[in-house]
Coordinates of C-alpha atoms in Angstrom, one line a residue:
X1 CA 0.0 0.0 0.0
X2 CA 1.3 3.5 -0.8
X3 CA 1.4 6.4 1.6
X4 CA -1.8 8.2 2.2
X5 CA -3.2 10.7 4.8
X6 CA -5.2 8.8 7.4
X7 CA -8.2 10.8 8.5
X8 CA -9.4 8.3 11.1
X9 CA -8.6 10.5 14.1
X10 CA -10.1 13.6 12.4
X11 CA -13.5 12.1 11.6
X12 CA -15.5 14.0 14.2
X13 CA -14.4 17.4 13.0
X14 CA -13.9 16.6 9.3
X15 CA -17.2 18.1 8.2
X16 CA -16.3 21.5 9.8
X17 CA -13.6 21.9 7.2
X18 CA -15.1 20.2 4.1
X19 CA -18.8 20.5 4.5
X20 CA -21.3 17.9 5.7
X21 CA -23.2 17.1 2.5
X22 CA -22.9 18.6 -1.0
X23 CA -25.9 20.9 -1.7
X24 CA -28.6 19.1 -3.6
X25 CA -28.6 21.6 -6.4
X26 CA -24.9 21.0 -6.9
X27 CA -25.4 17.3 -6.9
X28 CA -28.2 17.6 -9.4
X29 CA -26.0 19.9 -11.6
X30 CA -23.0 17.5 -11.3
X31 CA -25.1 14.5 -12.4
X32 CA -26.8 16.2 -15.2
X33 CA -23.6 17.8 -16.5
X34 CA -22.1 14.4 -16.5
X35 CA -25.1 12.9 -18.3
X36 CA -25.7 10.4 -15.6
X37 CA -29.1 8.8 -15.9
X38 CA -31.3 8.6 -12.8
X39 CA -30.6 5.3 -11.1
X40 CA -27.1 5.0 -12.5
X41 CA -24.5 3.1 -10.4
X42 CA -21.9 5.4 -8.9
X43 CA -18.8 4.7 -6.9
X44 CA -17.4 7.4 -4.5
X45 CA -13.8 6.5 -3.8
X46 CA -12.4 8.0 -0.6
X47 CA -16.0 8.9 0.4
X48 CA -15.0 10.0 3.8
X49 CA -18.1 11.1 5.8
X50 CA -20.3 11.0 2.7
X51 CA -20.2 14.6 1.5
X52 CA -20.8 13.5 -2.1
X53 CA -22.1 10.0 -1.7
X54 CA -25.1 11.0 0.5
X55 CA -26.0 13.8 -1.8
X56 CA -26.1 11.6 -4.9
X57 CA -28.0 8.8 -3.1
X58 CA -30.6 11.3 -1.9
X59 CA -31.4 12.2 -5.5
X60 CA -31.8 8.7 -6.8
X61 CA -28.4 7.3 -7.6
X62 CA -27.3 3.8 -6.6
X63 CA -24.3 4.9 -4.6
X64 CA -21.3 2.8 -3.3
X65 CA -19.1 4.6 -0.8
X66 CA -15.6 3.3 -0.3
X67 CA -13.0 4.5 2.2
X68 CA -10.2 2.8 4.2
X69 CA -11.0 4.6 7.4
X70 CA -13.7 3.0 9.5
X71 CA -14.3 6.1 11.7
X72 CA -15.1 8.1 8.5
X73 CA -17.5 5.4 7.3
X74 CA -19.1 5.3 10.7
X75 CA -19.7 9.1 10.5
X76 CA -21.2 8.5 7.0
X77 CA -23.6 5.9 8.3
X78 CA -24.7 8.2 11.1
X79 CA -25.5 11.0 8.6
X80 CA -27.0 8.9 5.8
X81 CA -30.3 8.1 7.7
X82 CA -32.7 6.9 5.0
X83 CA -30.3 7.2 2.1
X84 CA -29.5 3.8 0.5
X85 CA -25.8 3.6 0.3
X86 CA -23.6 0.5 0.1
X87 CA -20.6 1.2 2.4
X88 CA -17.4 -0.6 1.7
X89 CA -14.1 -0.5 3.7
X90 CA -11.3 -0.7 1.2
X91 CA -8.3 0.9 -0.6
X92 CA -8.8 2.9 -3.7
X93 CA -5.7 1.5 -5.3
X94 CA -7.2 -2.0 -4.9
X95 CA -10.8 -1.6 -5.8
X96 CA -12.8 -4.7 -4.9
X97 CA -15.2 -4.5 -7.9
X98 CA -15.5 -6.1 -11.3
X99 CA -14.5 -4.3 -14.4
X100 CA -17.0 -2.2 -16.3
X101 CA -19.4 -2.1 -13.3
X102 CA -20.0 1.6 -12.7
X103 CA -21.6 4.4 -14.7
X104 CA -19.7 7.0 -12.7
X105 CA -16.8 7.3 -10.3
X106 CA -16.3 10.2 -7.9
X107 CA -12.7 11.2 -6.9
X108 CA -13.2 14.2 -4.7
X109 CA -10.2 15.9 -3.1
X110 CA -8.2 12.7 -2.6
X111 CA -5.5 12.4 -5.3
X112 CA -3.1 14.7 -3.5
X113 CA -3.5 12.6 -0.4
X114 CA -2.1 9.3 -1.7
X115 CA 1.2 8.4 -3.2
X116 CA -0.3 5.7 -5.4
X117 CA -2.8 8.0 -7.0
X118 CA -1.9 6.9 -10.5
X119 CA -2.8 3.3 -9.6
X120 CA -6.1 4.6 -8.3
X121 CA -6.8 6.3 -11.6
X122 CA -6.0 3.0 -13.5
X123 CA -8.4 1.2 -11.2
X124 CA -11.0 3.8 -11.8
X125 CA -10.7 3.4 -15.5
X126 CA -11.1 -0.4 -15.2
X127 CA -14.3 -0.3 -13.1
X128 CA -16.0 2.3 -15.3
X129 CA -18.3 1.0 -18.0
X130 CA -17.4 2.1 -21.6
X131 CA -18.4 5.7 -21.9
X132 CA -18.7 6.0 -18.1
X133 CA -17.9 9.3 -16.3
X134 CA -15.1 10.2 -13.9
X135 CA -16.0 13.2 -11.7
X136 CA -12.8 14.8 -10.3
X137 CA -12.7 17.6 -7.7
X138 CA -9.2 18.9 -7.0
X139 CA -9.8 21.3 -4.0
X140 CA -6.2 21.8 -3.2
X141 CA -5.8 25.3 -4.5
X142 CA -3.4 26.9 -7.0
X143 CA 0.2 28.0 -6.6
X144 CA -0.7 31.8 -6.5
X145 CA -3.1 31.5 -3.6
X146 CA -1.8 32.8 -0.2
X147 CA -2.9 29.8 1.8
X148 CA -1.2 27.4 -0.7
X149 CA 2.0 29.4 -0.4
X150 CA 1.7 29.1 3.4
X151 CA 1.2 25.3 3.0
X152 CA 4.2 25.0 0.7
X153 CA 6.3 27.1 3.1
X154 CA 5.4 24.6 5.8
X155 CA 6.4 21.7 3.5
X156 CA 9.8 23.3 2.8
X157 CA 10.5 23.9 6.5
X158 CA 9.6 20.4 7.4
X159 CA 11.7 19.0 4.6
X160 CA 14.7 21.1 5.5
X161 CA 14.3 19.6 9.0
X162 CA 14.6 16.1 7.5
X163 CA 11.0 15.0 6.9
X164 CA 11.0 14.0 3.2
X165 CA 7.3 13.7 2.7
X166 CA 5.6 15.5 5.6
X167 CA 2.1 15.6 4.0
X168 CA 0.1 15.3 0.8
X169 CA 2.3 12.5 -0.8
X170 CA 0.2 12.4 -4.0
X171 CA -0.3 14.6 -7.1
X172 CA 1.0 18.1 -6.7
X173 CA -1.2 19.8 -9.4
X174 CA -4.5 19.3 -11.1
X175 CA -2.7 19.5 -14.5
X176 CA -0.6 16.5 -13.4
X177 CA -3.8 14.6 -12.8
X178 CA -5.3 15.5 -16.1
X179 CA -2.2 14.6 -18.0
X180 CA -2.1 11.1 -16.5
X181 CA -5.9 10.6 -16.9
X182 CA -5.6 11.5 -20.6
X183 CA -2.8 8.9 -21.1
X184 CA -5.1 6.3 -19.6
X185 CA -7.8 7.0 -22.1
X186 CA -10.0 9.5 -20.3
X187 CA -11.3 12.5 -22.3
X188 CA -12.3 15.6 -20.5
X189 CA -15.9 16.4 -21.5
X190 CA -16.7 19.5 -19.4
X191 CA -16.0 21.4 -16.2
X192 CA -18.6 22.5 -13.6
X193 CA -17.6 25.6 -11.5
X194 CA -19.3 25.7 -8.1
X195 CA -17.8 28.9 -6.6
X196 CA -15.2 29.7 -4.0
X197 CA -14.5 27.7 -0.9
X198 CA -15.3 28.9 2.6
X199 CA -13.9 32.2 3.8
X200 CA -11.2 32.0 6.5
X201 CA -8.6 34.5 7.7
X202 CA -5.0 33.5 7.0
X203 CA -4.4 33.7 10.7
X204 CA -7.1 31.1 11.3
X205 CA -5.6 28.9 8.6
X206 CA -2.2 29.0 10.2
X207 CA -3.8 28.3 13.5
X208 CA -5.5 25.2 12.1
X209 CA -2.3 24.0 10.7
X210 CA -0.5 24.4 14.0
X211 CA -3.3 22.8 16.0
X212 CA -3.4 19.7 13.8
X213 CA -6.9 20.2 12.6
X214 CA -5.5 20.0 9.1
X215 CA -3.4 17.1 8.0
X216 CA -0.1 19.0 7.4
X217 CA 1.6 18.1 10.7
X218 CA 0.2 14.6 11.4
X219 CA 3.3 12.9 10.2
X220 CA 5.8 15.4 11.6
X221 CA 7.5 14.6 14.9
X222 CA 6.7 16.9 17.8
X223 CA 10.2 18.2 18.0
X224 CA 10.2 19.2 14.4
X225 CA 6.8 20.9 14.8
X226 CA 8.2 22.8 17.7
X227 CA 11.2 24.1 15.7
X228 CA 9.4 24.8 12.4
X229 CA 5.9 26.2 13.3
X230 CA 7.2 29.4 15.0
X231 CA 9.3 30.0 11.9
X232 CA 6.2 29.5 9.7
X233 CA 4.2 31.9 11.8
X234 CA 6.9 34.6 11.7
X235 CA 7.3 34.1 7.9
X236 CA 3.5 34.5 7.4
X237 CA 3.4 37.7 9.5
X238 CA 6.0 39.2 7.2
X239 CA 4.4 38.1 4.0
X240 CA 0.6 38.4 4.4
X241 CA -2.2 40.4 6.0
X242 CA -3.3 37.6 8.3
X243 CA -6.6 39.2 9.3
X244 CA -7.9 39.3 5.7
X245 CA -10.5 36.6 5.0
X246 CA -9.9 34.7 1.8
X247 CA -11.8 31.8 0.2
X248 CA -10.0 28.5 0.6
X249 CA -9.7 27.5 -2.1
X250 CA -10.3 30.5 -4.4
X251 CA -12.3 28.4 -6.8
X252 CA -14.0 25.0 -6.6
X253 CA -14.9 23.1 -9.7
X254 CA -15.4 19.6 -11.0
X255 CA -13.8 18.2 -14.1
X256 CA -15.8 15.5 -15.8
X257 CA -14.0 12.9 -18.0
X258 CA -15.4 10.2 -20.2
X259 CA -13.9 6.7 -20.5
X260 CA -12.6 6.4 -24.0
X261 CA -14.5 9.4 -25.2
X262 CA -17.3 7.1 -26.4

């Protein structure tokens, strides 16, 4: 198994950062933009607490939610209520499903969290039916956003202190994902913008990094945190207006790909 961020301990507060359930109108737009017929079979890989899976199930899709972290799946079950969702504990890089078995696959904000993200994309291609849709949400921001620059400064400080891969061991850019998906045989059909992420001051963002609410310090030893985080805070104070609220990320969108362009 490759490296990945394990959100098990973060399950109770995960929805605070990422949202509990995708808005129904966004789920409707996503499905219609991707030409999913009502009742289609959809797999949500790395489903977490069900932000997308529950929304799709509630509007009539046969949804399978897969995640390796049981605490996240337990949160999903508690939220799903009457929604009919098949919950599966498993790894995205070893999907336990037959080939050509899904009309759509959801990959929402996970490919930067796992080192074997390319294997996952191959697995996704295999389980999709011919002409099936891949729905990909990046959610990790762009290089010119202040919060991304803060995150990457933290990475540089941790690496300088000897931690080779402190966090986010997977894809580094959305363009990298698209390039590999295209090589596999996916063809991008469209993009669905859904607006900016939640507003947060940069000071609050730095505080959430330092507190461990975000995943950036989970694999960093305490002594390295204690030496690097004060340097990060000092650097941020010299570079940015930390009281200014900014959307994190600046823009959220889904890219929709078709298997084989059929």
